[in-house]
Structures are given as C-alpha cells and as structure tokens.
PDB file of C-alpha atoms in Angstrom:
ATOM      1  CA  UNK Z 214      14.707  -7.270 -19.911  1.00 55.00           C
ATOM      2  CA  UNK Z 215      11.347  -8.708 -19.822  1.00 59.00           C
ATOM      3  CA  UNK Z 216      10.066 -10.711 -22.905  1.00 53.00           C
ATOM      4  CA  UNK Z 217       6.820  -9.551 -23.873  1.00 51.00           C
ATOM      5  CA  UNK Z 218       5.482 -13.017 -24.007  1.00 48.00           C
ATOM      6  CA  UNK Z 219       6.426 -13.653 -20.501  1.00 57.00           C
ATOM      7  CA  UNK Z 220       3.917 -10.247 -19.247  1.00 56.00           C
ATOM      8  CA  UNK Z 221       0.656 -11.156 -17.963  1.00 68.00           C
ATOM      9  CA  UNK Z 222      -0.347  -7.975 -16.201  1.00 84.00           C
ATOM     10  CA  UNK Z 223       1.207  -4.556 -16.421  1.00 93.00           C
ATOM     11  CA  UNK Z 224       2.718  -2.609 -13.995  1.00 95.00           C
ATOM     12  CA  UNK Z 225       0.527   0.756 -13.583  1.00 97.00           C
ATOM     13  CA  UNK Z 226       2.390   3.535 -13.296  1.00 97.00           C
ATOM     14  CA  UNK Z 227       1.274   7.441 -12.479  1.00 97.00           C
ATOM     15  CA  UNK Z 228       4.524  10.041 -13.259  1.00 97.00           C
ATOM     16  CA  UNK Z 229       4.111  13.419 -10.957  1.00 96.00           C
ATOM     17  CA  UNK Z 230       6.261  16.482 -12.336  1.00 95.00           C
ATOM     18  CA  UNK Z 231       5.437  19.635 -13.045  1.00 93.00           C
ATOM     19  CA  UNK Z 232       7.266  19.685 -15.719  1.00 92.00           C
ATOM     20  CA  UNK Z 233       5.329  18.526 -19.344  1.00 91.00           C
ATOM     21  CA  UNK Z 234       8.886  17.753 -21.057  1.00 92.00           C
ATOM     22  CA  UNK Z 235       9.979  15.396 -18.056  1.00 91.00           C
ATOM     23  CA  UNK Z 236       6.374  13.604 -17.480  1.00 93.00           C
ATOM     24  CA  UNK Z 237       6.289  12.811 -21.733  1.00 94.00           C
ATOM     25  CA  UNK Z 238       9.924  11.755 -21.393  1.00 92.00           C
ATOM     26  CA  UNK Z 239       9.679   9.598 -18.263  1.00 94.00           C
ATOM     27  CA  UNK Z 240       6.459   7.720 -19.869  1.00 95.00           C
ATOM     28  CA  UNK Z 241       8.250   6.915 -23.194  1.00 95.00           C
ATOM     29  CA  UNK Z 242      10.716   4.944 -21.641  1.00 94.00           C
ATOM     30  CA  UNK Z 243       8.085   3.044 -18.932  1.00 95.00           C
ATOM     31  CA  UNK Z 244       5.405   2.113 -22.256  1.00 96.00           C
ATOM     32  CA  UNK Z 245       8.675   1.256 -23.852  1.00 94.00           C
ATOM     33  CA  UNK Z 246       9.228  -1.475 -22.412  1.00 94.00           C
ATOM     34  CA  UNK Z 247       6.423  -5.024 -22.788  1.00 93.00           C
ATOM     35  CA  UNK Z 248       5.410  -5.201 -18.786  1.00 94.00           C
ATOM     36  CA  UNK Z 249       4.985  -1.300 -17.964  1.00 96.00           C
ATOM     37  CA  UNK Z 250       2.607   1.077 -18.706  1.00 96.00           C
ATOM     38  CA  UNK Z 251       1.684   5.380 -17.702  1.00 97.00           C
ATOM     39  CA  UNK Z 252      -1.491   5.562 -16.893  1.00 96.00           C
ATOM     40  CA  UNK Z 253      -1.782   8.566 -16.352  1.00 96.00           C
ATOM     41  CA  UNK Z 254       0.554  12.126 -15.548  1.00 96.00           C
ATOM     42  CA  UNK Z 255      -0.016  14.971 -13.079  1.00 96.00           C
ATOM     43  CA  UNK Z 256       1.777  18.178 -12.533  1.00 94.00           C
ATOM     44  CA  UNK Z 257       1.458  18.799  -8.415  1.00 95.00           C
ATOM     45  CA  UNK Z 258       0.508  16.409  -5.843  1.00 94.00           C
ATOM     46  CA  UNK Z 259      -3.046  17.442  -5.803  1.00 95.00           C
ATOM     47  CA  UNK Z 260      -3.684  16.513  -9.215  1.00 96.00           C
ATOM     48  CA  UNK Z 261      -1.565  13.261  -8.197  1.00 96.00           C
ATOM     49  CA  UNK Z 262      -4.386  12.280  -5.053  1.00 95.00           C
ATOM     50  CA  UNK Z 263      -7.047  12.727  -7.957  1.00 95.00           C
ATOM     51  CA  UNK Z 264      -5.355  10.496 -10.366  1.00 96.00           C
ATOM     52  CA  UNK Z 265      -4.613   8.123  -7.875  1.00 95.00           C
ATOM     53  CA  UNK Z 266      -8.142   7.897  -6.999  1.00 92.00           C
ATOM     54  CA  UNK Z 267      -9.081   7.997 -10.741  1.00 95.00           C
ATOM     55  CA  UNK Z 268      -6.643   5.190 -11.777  1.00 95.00           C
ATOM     56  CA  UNK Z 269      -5.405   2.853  -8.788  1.00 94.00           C
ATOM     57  CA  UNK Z 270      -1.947   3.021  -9.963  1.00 96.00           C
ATOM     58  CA  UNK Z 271       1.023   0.582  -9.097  1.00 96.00           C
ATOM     59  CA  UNK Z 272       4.064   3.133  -8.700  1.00 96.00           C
ATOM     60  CA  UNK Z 273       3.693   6.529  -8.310  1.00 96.00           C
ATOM     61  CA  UNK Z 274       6.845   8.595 -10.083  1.00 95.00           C
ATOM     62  CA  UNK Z 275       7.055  11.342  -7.566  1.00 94.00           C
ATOM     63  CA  UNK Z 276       8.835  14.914  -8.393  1.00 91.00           C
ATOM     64  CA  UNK Z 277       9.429  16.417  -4.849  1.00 88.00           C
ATOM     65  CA  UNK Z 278       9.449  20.555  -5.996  1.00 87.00           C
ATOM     66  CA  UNK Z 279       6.050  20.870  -7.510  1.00 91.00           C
ATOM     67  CA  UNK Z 280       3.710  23.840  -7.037  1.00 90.00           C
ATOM     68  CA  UNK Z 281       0.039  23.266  -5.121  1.00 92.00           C
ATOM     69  CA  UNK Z 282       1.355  20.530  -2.981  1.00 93.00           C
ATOM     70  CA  UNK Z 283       4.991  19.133  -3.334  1.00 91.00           C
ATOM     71  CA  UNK Z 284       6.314  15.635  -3.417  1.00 90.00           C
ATOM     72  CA  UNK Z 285       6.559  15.502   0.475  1.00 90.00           C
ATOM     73  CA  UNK Z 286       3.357  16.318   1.319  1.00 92.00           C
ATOM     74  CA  UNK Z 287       1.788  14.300  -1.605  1.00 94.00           C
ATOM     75  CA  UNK Z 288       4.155  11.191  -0.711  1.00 92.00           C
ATOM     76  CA  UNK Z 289       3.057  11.545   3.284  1.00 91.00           C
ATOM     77  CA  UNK Z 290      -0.696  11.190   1.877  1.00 93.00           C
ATOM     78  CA  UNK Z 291      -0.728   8.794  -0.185  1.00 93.00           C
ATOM     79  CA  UNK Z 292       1.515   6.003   2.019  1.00 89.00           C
ATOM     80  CA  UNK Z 293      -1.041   7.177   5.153  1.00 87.00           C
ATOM     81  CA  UNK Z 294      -4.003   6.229   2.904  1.00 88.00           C
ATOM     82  CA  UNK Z 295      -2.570   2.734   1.806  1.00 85.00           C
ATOM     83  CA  UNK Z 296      -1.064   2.225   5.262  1.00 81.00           C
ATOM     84  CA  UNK Z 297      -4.675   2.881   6.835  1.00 83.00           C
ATOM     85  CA  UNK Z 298      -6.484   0.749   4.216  1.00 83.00           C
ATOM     86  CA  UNK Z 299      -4.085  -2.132   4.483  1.00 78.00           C
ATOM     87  CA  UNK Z 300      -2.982  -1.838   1.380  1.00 80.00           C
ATOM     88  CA  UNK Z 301       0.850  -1.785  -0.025  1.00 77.00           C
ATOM     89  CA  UNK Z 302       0.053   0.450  -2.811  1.00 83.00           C
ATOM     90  CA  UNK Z 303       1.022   2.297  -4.731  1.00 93.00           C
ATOM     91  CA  UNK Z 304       4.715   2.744  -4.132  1.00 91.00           C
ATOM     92  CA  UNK Z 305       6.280   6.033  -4.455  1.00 93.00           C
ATOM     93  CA  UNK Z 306       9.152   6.499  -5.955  1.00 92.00           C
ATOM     94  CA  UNK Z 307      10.941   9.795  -5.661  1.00 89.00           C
ATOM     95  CA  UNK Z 308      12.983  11.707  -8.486  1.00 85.00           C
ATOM     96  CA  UNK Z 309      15.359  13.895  -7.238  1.00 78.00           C
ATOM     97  CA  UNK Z 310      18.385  16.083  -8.495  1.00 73.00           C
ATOM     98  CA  UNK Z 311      21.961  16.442  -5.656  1.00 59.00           C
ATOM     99  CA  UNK Z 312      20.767  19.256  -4.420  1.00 59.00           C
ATOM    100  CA  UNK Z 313      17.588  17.585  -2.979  1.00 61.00           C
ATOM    101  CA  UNK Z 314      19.372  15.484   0.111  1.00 63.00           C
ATOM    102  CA  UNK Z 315      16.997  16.880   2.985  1.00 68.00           C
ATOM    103  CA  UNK Z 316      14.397  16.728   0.585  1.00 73.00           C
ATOM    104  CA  UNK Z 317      14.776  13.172   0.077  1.00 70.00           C
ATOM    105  CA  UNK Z 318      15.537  11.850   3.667  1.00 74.00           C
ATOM    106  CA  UNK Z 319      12.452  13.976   4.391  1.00 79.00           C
ATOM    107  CA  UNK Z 320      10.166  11.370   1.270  1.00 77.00           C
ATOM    108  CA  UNK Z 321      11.604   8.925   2.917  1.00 78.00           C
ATOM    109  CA  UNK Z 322      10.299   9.401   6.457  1.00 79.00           C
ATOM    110  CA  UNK Z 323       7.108   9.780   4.829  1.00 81.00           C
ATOM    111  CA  UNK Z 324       7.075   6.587   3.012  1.00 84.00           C
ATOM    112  CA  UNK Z 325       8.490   6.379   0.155  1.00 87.00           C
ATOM    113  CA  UNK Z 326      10.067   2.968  -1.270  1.00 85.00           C
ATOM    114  CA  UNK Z 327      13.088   4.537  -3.096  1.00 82.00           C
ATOM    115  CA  UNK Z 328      14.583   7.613  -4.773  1.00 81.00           C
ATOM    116  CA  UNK Z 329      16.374   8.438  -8.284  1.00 82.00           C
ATOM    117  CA  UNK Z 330      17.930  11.011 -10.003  1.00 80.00           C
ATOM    118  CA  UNK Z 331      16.156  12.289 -12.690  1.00 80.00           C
ATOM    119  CA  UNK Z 332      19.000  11.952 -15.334  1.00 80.00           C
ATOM    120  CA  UNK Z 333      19.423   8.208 -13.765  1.00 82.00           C
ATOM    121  CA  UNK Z 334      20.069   5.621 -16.997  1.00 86.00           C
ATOM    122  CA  UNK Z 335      16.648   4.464 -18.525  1.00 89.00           C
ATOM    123  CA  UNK Z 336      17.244   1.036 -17.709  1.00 89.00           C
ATOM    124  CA  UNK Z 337      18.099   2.005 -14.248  1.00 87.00           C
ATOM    125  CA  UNK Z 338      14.609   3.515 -13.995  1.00 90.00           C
ATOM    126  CA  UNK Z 339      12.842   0.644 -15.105  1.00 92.00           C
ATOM    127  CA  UNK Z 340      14.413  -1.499 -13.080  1.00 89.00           C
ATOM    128  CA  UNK Z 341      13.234   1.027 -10.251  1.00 89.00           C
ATOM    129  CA  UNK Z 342       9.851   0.648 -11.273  1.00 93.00           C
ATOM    130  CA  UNK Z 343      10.107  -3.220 -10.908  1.00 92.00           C
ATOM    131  CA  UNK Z 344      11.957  -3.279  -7.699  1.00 87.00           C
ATOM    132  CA  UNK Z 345       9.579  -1.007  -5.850  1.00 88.00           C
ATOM    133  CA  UNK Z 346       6.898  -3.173  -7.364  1.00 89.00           C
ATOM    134  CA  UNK Z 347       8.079  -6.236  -6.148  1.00 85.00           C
ATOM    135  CA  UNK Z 348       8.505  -5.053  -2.977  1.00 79.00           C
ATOM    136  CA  UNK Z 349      11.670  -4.085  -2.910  1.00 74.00           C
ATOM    137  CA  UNK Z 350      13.300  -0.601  -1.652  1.00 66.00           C
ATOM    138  CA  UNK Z 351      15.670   1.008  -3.273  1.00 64.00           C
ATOM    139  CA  UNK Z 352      18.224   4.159  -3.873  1.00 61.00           C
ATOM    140  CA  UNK Z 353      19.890   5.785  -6.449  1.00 57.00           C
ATOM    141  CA  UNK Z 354      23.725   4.222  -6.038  1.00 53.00           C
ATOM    142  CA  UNK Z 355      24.961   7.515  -7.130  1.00 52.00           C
ATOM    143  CA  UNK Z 356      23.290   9.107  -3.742  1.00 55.00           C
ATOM    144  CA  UNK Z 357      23.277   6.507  -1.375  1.00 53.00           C
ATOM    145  CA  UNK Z 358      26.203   7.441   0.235  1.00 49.00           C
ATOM    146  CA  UNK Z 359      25.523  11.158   0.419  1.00 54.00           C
ATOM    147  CA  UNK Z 360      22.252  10.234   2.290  1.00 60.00           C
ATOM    148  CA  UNK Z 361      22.768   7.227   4.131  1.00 61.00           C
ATOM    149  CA  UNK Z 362      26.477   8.146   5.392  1.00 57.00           C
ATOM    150  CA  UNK Z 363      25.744  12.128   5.127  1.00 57.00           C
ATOM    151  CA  UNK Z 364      22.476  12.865   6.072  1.00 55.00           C
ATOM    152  CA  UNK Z 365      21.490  10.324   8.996  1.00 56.00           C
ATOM    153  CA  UNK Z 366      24.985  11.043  10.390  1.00 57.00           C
ATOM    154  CA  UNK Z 367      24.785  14.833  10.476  1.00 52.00           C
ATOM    155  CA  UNK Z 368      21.231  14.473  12.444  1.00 54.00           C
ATOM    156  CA  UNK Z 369      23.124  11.822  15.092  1.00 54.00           C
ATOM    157  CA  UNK Z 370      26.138  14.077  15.818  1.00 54.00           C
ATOM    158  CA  UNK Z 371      25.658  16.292  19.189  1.00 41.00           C
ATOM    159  CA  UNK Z 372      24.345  19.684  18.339  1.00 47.00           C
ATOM    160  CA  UNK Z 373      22.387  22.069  20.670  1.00 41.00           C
ATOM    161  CA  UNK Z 374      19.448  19.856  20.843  1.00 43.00           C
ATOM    162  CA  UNK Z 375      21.138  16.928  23.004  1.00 40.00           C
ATOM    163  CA  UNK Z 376      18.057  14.791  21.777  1.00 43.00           C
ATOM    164  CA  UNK Z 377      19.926  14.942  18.334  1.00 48.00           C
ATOM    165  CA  UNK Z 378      23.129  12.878  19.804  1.00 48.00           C
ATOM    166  CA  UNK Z 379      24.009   9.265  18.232  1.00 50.00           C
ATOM    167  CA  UNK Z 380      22.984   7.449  21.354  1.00 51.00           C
ATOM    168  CA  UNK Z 381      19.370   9.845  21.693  1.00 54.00           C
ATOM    169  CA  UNK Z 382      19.066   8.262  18.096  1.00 53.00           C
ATOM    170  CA  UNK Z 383      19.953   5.148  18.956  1.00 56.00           C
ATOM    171  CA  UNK Z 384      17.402   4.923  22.355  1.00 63.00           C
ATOM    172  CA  UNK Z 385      14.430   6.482  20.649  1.00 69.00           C
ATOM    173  CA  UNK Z 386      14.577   3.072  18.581  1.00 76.00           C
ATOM    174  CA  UNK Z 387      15.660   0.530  21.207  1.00 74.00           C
ATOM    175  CA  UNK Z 388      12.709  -0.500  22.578  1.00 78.00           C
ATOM    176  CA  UNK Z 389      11.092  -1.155  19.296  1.00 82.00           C
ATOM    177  CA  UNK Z 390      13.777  -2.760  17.789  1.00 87.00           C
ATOM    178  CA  UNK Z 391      13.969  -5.519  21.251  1.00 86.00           C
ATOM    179  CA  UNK Z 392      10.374  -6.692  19.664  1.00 90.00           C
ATOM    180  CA  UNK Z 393      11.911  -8.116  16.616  1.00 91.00           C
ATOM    181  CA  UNK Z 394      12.569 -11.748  17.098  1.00 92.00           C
ATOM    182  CA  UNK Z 395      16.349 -12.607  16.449  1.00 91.00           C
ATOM    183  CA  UNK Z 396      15.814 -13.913  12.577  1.00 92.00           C
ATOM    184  CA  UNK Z 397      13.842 -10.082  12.237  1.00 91.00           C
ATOM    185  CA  UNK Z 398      17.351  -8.669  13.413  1.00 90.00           C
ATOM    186  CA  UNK Z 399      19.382 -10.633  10.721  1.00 90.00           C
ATOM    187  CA  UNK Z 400      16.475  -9.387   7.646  1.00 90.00           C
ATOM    188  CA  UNK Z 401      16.752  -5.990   9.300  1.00 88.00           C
ATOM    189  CA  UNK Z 402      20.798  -5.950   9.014  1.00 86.00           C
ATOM    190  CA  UNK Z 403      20.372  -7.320   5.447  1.00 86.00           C
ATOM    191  CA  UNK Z 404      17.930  -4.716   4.268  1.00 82.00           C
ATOM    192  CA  UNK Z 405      20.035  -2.294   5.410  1.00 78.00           C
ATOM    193  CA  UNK Z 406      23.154  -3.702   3.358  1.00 77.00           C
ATOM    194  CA  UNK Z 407      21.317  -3.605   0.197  1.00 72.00           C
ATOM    195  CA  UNK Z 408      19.993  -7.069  -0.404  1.00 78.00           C
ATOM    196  CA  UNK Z 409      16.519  -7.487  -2.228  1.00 78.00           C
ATOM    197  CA  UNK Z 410      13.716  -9.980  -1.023  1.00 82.00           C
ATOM    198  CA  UNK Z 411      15.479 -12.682  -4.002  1.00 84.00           C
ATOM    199  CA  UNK Z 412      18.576 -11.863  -2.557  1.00 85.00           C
ATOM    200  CA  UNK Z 413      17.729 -12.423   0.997  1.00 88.00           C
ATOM    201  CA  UNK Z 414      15.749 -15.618   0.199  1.00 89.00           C
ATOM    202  CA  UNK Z 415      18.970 -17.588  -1.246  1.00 91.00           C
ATOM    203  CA  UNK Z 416      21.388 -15.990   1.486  1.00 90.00           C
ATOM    204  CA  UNK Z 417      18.837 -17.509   3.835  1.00 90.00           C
ATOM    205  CA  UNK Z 418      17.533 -20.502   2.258  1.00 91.00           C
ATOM    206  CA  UNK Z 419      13.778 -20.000   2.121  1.00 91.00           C
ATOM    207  CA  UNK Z 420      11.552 -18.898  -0.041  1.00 91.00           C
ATOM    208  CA  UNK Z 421      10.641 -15.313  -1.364  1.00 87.00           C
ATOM    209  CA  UNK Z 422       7.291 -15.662   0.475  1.00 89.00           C
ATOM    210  CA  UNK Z 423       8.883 -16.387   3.763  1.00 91.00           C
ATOM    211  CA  UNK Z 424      11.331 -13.157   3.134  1.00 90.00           C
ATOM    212  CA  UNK Z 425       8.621 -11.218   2.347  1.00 87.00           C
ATOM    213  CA  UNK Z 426       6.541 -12.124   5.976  1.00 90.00           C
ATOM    214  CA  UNK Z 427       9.164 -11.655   7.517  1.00 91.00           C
ATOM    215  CA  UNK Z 428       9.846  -8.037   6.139  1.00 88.00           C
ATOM    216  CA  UNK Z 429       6.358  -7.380   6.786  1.00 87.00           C
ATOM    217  CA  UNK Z 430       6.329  -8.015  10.505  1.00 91.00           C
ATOM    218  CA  UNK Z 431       9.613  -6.517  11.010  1.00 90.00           C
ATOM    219  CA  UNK Z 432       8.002  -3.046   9.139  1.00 86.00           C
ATOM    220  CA  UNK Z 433       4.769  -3.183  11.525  1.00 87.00           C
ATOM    221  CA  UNK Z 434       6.712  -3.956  14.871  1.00 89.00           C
ATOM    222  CA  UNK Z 435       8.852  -0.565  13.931  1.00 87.00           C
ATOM    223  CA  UNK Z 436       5.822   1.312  12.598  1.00 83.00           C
ATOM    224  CA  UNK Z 437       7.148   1.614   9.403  1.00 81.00           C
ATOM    225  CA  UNK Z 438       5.445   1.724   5.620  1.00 74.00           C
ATOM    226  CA  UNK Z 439       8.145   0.715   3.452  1.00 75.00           C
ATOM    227  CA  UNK Z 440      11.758  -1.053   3.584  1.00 77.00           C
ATOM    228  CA  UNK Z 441      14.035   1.821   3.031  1.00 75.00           C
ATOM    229  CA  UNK Z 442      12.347   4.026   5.923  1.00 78.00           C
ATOM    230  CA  UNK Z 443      14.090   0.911   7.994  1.00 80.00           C
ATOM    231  CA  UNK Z 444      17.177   1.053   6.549  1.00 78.00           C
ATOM    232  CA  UNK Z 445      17.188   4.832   7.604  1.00 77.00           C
ATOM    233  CA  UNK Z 446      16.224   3.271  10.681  1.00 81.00           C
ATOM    234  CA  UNK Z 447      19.073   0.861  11.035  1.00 81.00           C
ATOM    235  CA  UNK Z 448      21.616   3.525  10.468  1.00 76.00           C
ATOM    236  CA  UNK Z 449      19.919   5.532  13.062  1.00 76.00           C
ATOM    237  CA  UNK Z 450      20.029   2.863  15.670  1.00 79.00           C
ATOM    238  CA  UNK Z 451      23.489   1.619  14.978  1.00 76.00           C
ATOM    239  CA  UNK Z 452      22.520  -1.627  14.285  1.00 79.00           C
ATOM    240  CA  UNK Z 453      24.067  -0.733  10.630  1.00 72.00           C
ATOM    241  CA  UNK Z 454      27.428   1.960  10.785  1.00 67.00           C
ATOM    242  CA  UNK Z 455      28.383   4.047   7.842  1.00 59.00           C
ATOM    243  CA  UNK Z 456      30.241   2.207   5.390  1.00 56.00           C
ATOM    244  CA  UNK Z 457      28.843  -1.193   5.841  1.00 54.00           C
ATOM    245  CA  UNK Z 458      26.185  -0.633   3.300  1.00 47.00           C
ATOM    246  CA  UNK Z 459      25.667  -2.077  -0.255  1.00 46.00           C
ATOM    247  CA  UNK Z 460      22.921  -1.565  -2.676  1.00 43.00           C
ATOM    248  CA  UNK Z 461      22.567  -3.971  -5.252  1.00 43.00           C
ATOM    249  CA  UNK Z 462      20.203  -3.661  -7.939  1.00 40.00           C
ATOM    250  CA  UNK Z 463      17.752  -6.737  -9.638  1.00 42.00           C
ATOM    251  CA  UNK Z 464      15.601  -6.281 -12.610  1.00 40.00           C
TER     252      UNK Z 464
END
C-alpha cells in the first residue's frame, strides 16, 4: 500500500475495453488508491491510439477482443511507436479471460509487459499497474503455467512444419543470445524465473540502476521491447525448461 504522503507523481493510466461496466469498474479501483490515476477510457484500440496521443499515458489497460481494432493490433502499435521514439512508454498491460491463451502469447510477441485476468484480486491489479511501471514484467500466477509451460511448448514440439521443432526454436535464437555477455545470461535466466529488477538487484548485489542497464541491453541485443517477450524467449531457447519458473509479485 502506498501512503498518500509518500506520492509525488501519479501513475497515468488509460483502461481499453469495450465494455462501459468493466472500464468504470477497472478505474474505481486504480483512482482508489493515493499514487494512481485513469486518465482517460476507450472502447477499441483506435480510440486507444487517439487517447494515447491525447493524454501520454503511463500504462495502458489493454482488453484484447474489442471491435474496430483489437488488443493485438492496438498493443503491436503502440510498443512500435515507443520502441521507434526511444521511449519505454506506455506499458501495456493485457486483460484476459482462460480462454484467451493464443491471444495472449500473441500480446506478448507484440510487446506487451504483462497480462491479467480480468476477475484478478484488486490489489493484484494495482500491484500490476506498479510493476509494469517500474519496469517490471509480469503474469497473472493463475496463467503462467498454462502459457509459459502450455503454449511455448506446444509451438516447440515437431509438427508438419519441421521449423516448429524444439531445437528449430532453440537455433532461430542462438546466435542472438551468444551476444549477451555472460552476467546478461545470468539476468536473462533470472527474468525468466520470475524475479523483479529489486529482486535481482539484492540476489546480485548491485543496485536497481545497474539491474535495470543491464535488462536494457540484454532486451536490445535480442530485439526485444519488454521483459516478458524474453522470458517467452528463454523458454523458447531452452535456456529456461518448463517447470523451473517462478513469478513473484512486489508492490
């Protein structure tokens, strides 16, 4: 919980659903709390590049099935735009129900920093909003198995593409991954098991700063816009197996 006396800027936040009941819900709980604030809804992606443009937000809640443009799409855009202006926001963070799994590996890919469920706890989703804020990626613990452990290891398995085998995968990345210098590896391996930049920074005794360079260069050597796209990346590769995983979660 963050003490109102301890907020000197708020976090701007922009909640995409096309539902009116979800977007009023989700924005009572962020201007609940002393260090977050909505400013501003939208019920497609469209009207999400507009208010983006309009209001510079922070975090962008995404919905992924919205009419006009969906989630995807909107997600792709707006992490190409910040990626291309050198920029690291806004951060997208997706809502999703179980039945979205391709749906989210697919926001992923395309940049964003995290996903949810939509009927995640309230102060689960604040946290969220934080984390993603700070830098941080994150998933729902509820679904991080089904699309970590399910998803990237259904595409790896031999099928009639042989480009879709575990060791294609694995090759596609290896030449990429030989860039990163050996302490790259280790924050690589470390994002992938879940820990945050605070985390990493007392496993590793330096500071938060340091953590976050080091992120940073590890992201542009593998052409990547945000944390969890390499953590899909490290399962991918191998350099992280099923089952080795934990996500841990700091407000």
């Amino acid at each position: 919980m963050v003490a109102a006396a301890e907020v000197t800027e708020k976090i701007k936040i922009l909640v995409v659903d096309d539902q009116g009941v979800i977007r009023m819900g989700l924005s009572m709980i962020l201007d609940h709390e002393p260090d977050l604030t909505t400013v501003a809804q939208a019920g497609d992606g469209e009207e999400a590049l507009r208010m983006i443009a309009q209001y510079d937000p922070d975090v962008v809640l995404m919905d992924i099935r919205m009419p006009v443009m969906d989630g995807l799409e909107a997600t792709e855009r707006i992490t190409k735009a910040a990626k291309e202006s050198g920029r690291d926001r806004p951060a997208v963070l997706v809502l999703t129900t179980f039945d979205d799994e391709a749906y989210v590996l697919s926001a992923v890919r395309a940049g964003a920093s995290g996903f949810l469920l939509k009927d995640t706890d309230p102060d689960l989703l604040v946290s969220a909003v934080r984390a993603v804020h700070r830098g941080d990626s994150l998933v729902d613990p509820a679904s991080t198995r089904v699309l970590l452990e399910r998803c990237v290891e259904l595409e790896r398995q031999v099928g009639n593409n042989p480009a879709d085998s575990a060791p294609a995968a694995a090759g596609r990345w290896s030449g990429l991954l030989s860039q990163l210098s050996e302490r790259e590896r280790e924050i690589l391996v470390w994002m992938a098991r879940g820990l945050s930049n605070r985390d990493l920074a007392a496993k590793l005794f330096v500071s938060e700063t340091t953590v976050k360079t080091h992120v940073s260069s590890v992201l542009s050597k593998l052409g990547l816009s945000s944390r969890v796209q390499a953590v899909v990346v490290a399962y991918e590769a191998g350099v992280v197996r099923p089952g080795e995983a934990e996500v841990r979660w700091d407000g």
